[in-house]
CSV table of C-alpha atoms in Angstrom, one decimal:
chain,number,residue,atom,x,y,z
U,1,MET,CA,80.1,92.0,97.6
U,2,MET,CA,82.9,94.6,97.6
U,3,GLN,CA,85.4,91.7,97.8
U,4,ASP,CA,84.1,90.4,94.8
U,5,HIS,CA,84.3,93.6,92.9
U,6,GLN,CA,88.0,93.8,93.8
U,7,VAL,CA,88.8,90.4,92.6
U,8,VAL,CA,87.1,91.2,89.3
U,9,PHE,CA,89.3,94.5,88.9
U,10,CYS,CA,92.3,92.8,89.8
U,11,ALA,CA,91.6,90.0,87.3
U,12,ALA,CA,91.0,92.3,84.5
U,13,ALA,CA,94.1,94.3,85.4
U,14,SER,CA,96.0,91.0,85.3
U,15,ALA,CA,94.7,90.0,82.1
U,16,PHE,CA,95.4,93.2,80.2
U,17,ALA,CA,98.8,93.4,81.8
U,18,GLY,CA,99.7,89.8,80.7
U,19,ILE,CA,98.7,90.7,77.1
U,20,ALA,CA,101.0,93.9,77.4
U,21,ALA,CA,104.0,92.0,78.8
U,22,VAL,CA,104.1,89.3,76.0
U,23,TRP,CA,103.7,92.1,73.7
U,24,ASP,CA,106.5,94.2,75.3
U,25,VAL,CA,108.7,91.0,75.5
U,26,ARG,CA,108.2,90.2,71.6
U,27,THR,CA,108.3,93.9,70.4
U,28,ARG,CA,109.9,96.1,73.2
U,29,ARG,CA,106.8,98.3,72.7
U,30,ILE,CA,103.5,98.3,74.5
U,31,PRO,CA,100.7,99.3,72.1
U,32,ASN,CA,98.8,102.8,72.8
U,33,LEU,CA,95.6,101.1,71.8
U,34,LEU,CA,95.9,98.5,74.3
U,35,CYS,CA,96.6,100.8,77.0
U,36,LEU,CA,93.8,103.1,76.0
U,37,THR,CA,91.2,100.1,75.8
U,38,ALA,CA,92.7,98.9,79.4
U,39,PHE,CA,92.1,102.4,80.7
U,40,ALA,CA,88.8,102.7,79.2
U,41,VAL,CA,87.7,99.4,80.5
U,42,GLY,CA,88.8,100.2,83.8
U,43,ILE,CA,86.9,103.1,84.3
U,44,LEU,CA,83.8,101.9,82.7
U,45,LEU,CA,84.0,98.7,85.0
U,46,HIS,CA,84.3,100.5,88.0
U,47,PHE,CA,81.4,102.9,87.0
U,48,GLY,CA,79.4,99.9,86.4
U,49,MET,CA,79.9,98.2,89.5
U,50,ASP,CA,80.4,101.2,92.0
U,51,GLY,CA,78.8,104.2,90.3
U,52,TRP,CA,80.4,107.6,89.8
U,53,SER,CA,82.5,107.1,93.0
U,54,GLY,CA,84.1,104.2,91.6
U,55,MET,CA,84.9,105.9,88.1
U,56,LEU,CA,86.4,108.7,89.9
U,57,THR,CA,88.5,106.6,92.1
U,58,SER,CA,89.7,104.4,89.1
U,59,LEU,CA,90.5,107.7,87.3
U,60,ALA,CA,92.5,108.9,90.3
U,61,ALA,CA,94.4,105.3,90.7
U,62,GLY,CA,95.3,105.7,86.8
U,63,LEU,CA,96.4,109.5,87.2
U,64,ILE,CA,98.5,108.9,90.4
U,65,ALA,CA,100.3,105.7,88.8
U,66,GLY,CA,100.9,107.4,85.7
U,67,PHE,CA,102.3,110.5,87.5
U,68,VAL,CA,104.8,108.3,89.6
U,69,PHE,CA,106.0,106.5,86.4
U,70,PHE,CA,106.1,109.6,84.4
U,71,LEU,CA,108.8,110.9,86.8
U,72,PHE,CA,110.9,108.0,85.8
U,73,PHE,CA,110.0,108.5,82.0
U,74,LEU,CA,111.4,112.2,82.5
U,75,ALA,CA,114.6,111.1,83.9
U,76,GLY,CA,115.3,108.7,81.2
U,77,GLY,CA,114.7,105.5,83.2
U,78,MET,CA,111.7,104.0,81.3
U,79,GLY,CA,109.7,104.2,78.1
U,80,GLY,CA,106.3,106.1,77.5
U,81,GLY,CA,104.5,102.6,77.0
U,82,ASP,CA,105.5,101.6,80.5
U,83,VAL,CA,103.8,105.0,82.0
U,84,LYS,CA,100.8,104.4,79.9
U,85,LEU,CA,100.3,100.9,80.9
U,86,ILE,CA,100.7,101.4,84.6
U,87,ALA,CA,98.3,104.0,84.4
U,88,ALA,CA,95.8,101.8,82.6
U,89,ILE,CA,96.3,99.0,85.0
U,90,ALA,CA,95.9,101.0,88.1
U,91,ALA,CA,92.5,102.4,86.7
U,92,LEU,CA,91.5,98.6,86.1
U,93,ALA,CA,92.9,97.6,89.6
U,94,GLY,CA,91.3,100.6,91.3
U,95,PHE,CA,92.3,102.9,94.2
U,96,ALA,CA,92.3,100.5,96.9
U,97,GLN,CA,94.9,98.3,95.1
U,98,LEU,CA,97.1,101.1,94.2
U,99,PRO,CA,99.6,100.7,96.9
U,100,TYR,CA,99.9,97.1,96.4
U,101,LEU,CA,100.3,97.4,92.7
U,102,LEU,CA,103.0,100.2,92.8
U,103,VAL,CA,104.9,98.2,95.5
U,104,PHE,CA,104.9,94.7,93.9
U,105,THR,CA,105.6,96.1,90.5
U,106,ALA,CA,108.6,98.1,91.9
U,107,LEU,CA,109.8,95.0,93.8
U,108,THR,CA,109.5,92.8,91.0
U,109,GLY,CA,110.9,95.2,88.5
U,110,GLY,CA,114.1,95.4,90.9
U,111,VAL,CA,114.3,91.4,91.3
U,112,LEU,CA,114.1,91.1,87.5
U,113,ALA,CA,116.7,93.9,86.9
U,114,MET,CA,119.1,92.4,89.2
U,115,MET,CA,118.7,89.1,87.6
U,116,LEU,CA,119.4,90.7,84.2
U,117,ILE,CA,122.4,92.4,85.7
U,118,LEU,CA,123.9,89.4,87.0
U,119,ARG,CA,123.1,87.3,84.0
U,120,ARG,CA,125.0,89.8,81.8
U,121,GLY,CA,127.8,90.1,84.3
U,122,ALA,CA,127.4,93.7,84.6
U,123,LEU,CA,127.1,94.2,88.5
U,124,ARG,CA,130.4,96.3,88.6
U,125,SER,CA,129.3,98.6,85.6
U,126,THR,CA,125.9,99.1,86.8
U,127,LEU,CA,127.0,100.2,90.3
U,128,LYS,CA,129.5,102.6,88.6
U,129,ASN,CA,126.5,103.9,86.4
U,130,MET,CA,124.3,104.4,89.3
U,131,GLY,CA,126.6,106.6,90.9
U,132,THR,CA,127.0,108.6,88.0
U,133,LEU,CA,123.3,108.9,87.7
U,134,LEU,CA,122.9,109.9,91.2
U,135,GLY,CA,125.4,112.6,90.8
U,136,HIS,CA,123.6,113.6,87.3
U,137,HIS,CA,120.2,113.8,88.7
U,138,LEU,CA,121.4,115.7,91.9
U,139,ARG,CA,122.9,118.3,89.8
U,140,SER,CA,120.2,118.2,86.7
U,141,GLY,CA,117.0,117.1,88.4
U,142,LEU,CA,115.0,114.9,86.2
U,143,LYS,CA,116.8,115.8,82.9
U,144,PRO,CA,117.9,112.4,81.4
U,145,HIS,CA,121.7,111.5,81.2
U,146,GLU,CA,123.2,111.8,77.9
U,147,GLU,CA,124.3,108.0,77.7
U,148,LEU,CA,122.5,106.6,80.6
U,149,ASN,CA,118.9,106.3,79.5
U,150,VAL,CA,116.4,103.9,77.8
U,151,GLN,CA,117.2,105.4,74.4
U,152,ASN,CA,120.6,104.2,74.6
U,153,GLN,CA,120.5,100.9,72.5
U,154,SER,CA,123.7,99.2,74.1
U,155,ALA,CA,122.2,99.7,77.5
U,156,LEU,CA,120.9,96.8,79.6
U,157,ARG,CA,116.9,97.1,79.0
U,158,LEU,CA,114.4,95.3,80.7
U,159,PRO,CA,110.8,95.0,79.2
U,160,TYR,CA,109.1,96.5,82.2
U,161,GLY,CA,105.5,95.3,80.9
U,162,ILE,CA,106.7,92.1,82.8
U,163,ALA,CA,107.0,93.7,86.2
U,164,ILE,CA,103.8,95.5,85.7
U,165,ALA,CA,102.0,92.4,85.0
U,166,ALA,CA,103.8,90.6,87.9
U,167,GLY,CA,102.8,93.2,90.3
U,168,ALA,CA,99.2,93.2,89.0
U,169,CYS,CA,99.0,89.2,89.4
U,170,ILE,CA,100.5,89.4,92.9
U,171,THR,CA,97.9,92.0,93.6
U,172,LEU,CA,95.1,89.8,92.3
U,173,TYR,CA,96.6,86.8,94.5
U,174,LEU,CA,96.6,88.7,97.6
U,175,GLN,CA,93.3,90.1,96.9
U,176,GLY,CA,91.9,86.5,96.3
U,177,SER,CA,93.4,85.2,99.3
U,178,ARG,CA,91.7,87.9,101.6
U,179,GLY,CA,88.3,86.4,100.8
């Protein structure tokens, strides 16, 4: 029975993340209402299937994932919509799936970023920028770099909703294949 619940949670997370990814690709924004709805559905779904403990662990998953991504937001590495989306998708997927969701989202994001870098012929400049960013963050903490941040319109930018959706779908696939 618990296995069925986990598949439902992951399927809902994948559906919302898929919608957000399409929106992100088309507009480079993730709507607040979509994130809020997904977060609320996640908490209510977990409450309906697993009671108070399900609701609390769903909330914890959302808060933890949101906090992890918030650190990247503070450093200027991602937008606020990405933070809200991962929090909502984690609340939907649930605490048991959180490590998988975060790892597969990060791995997918890395692969997509590398594909974008190679496609644009920007490997050398990206490596130089990574060194600059490392030095900057070692000196300044999470303060965004003046030029190397997501607000810079000339920077290579990846709609990270795609990586979040892929992470959710991989998590769903793995959850479904365990049954």
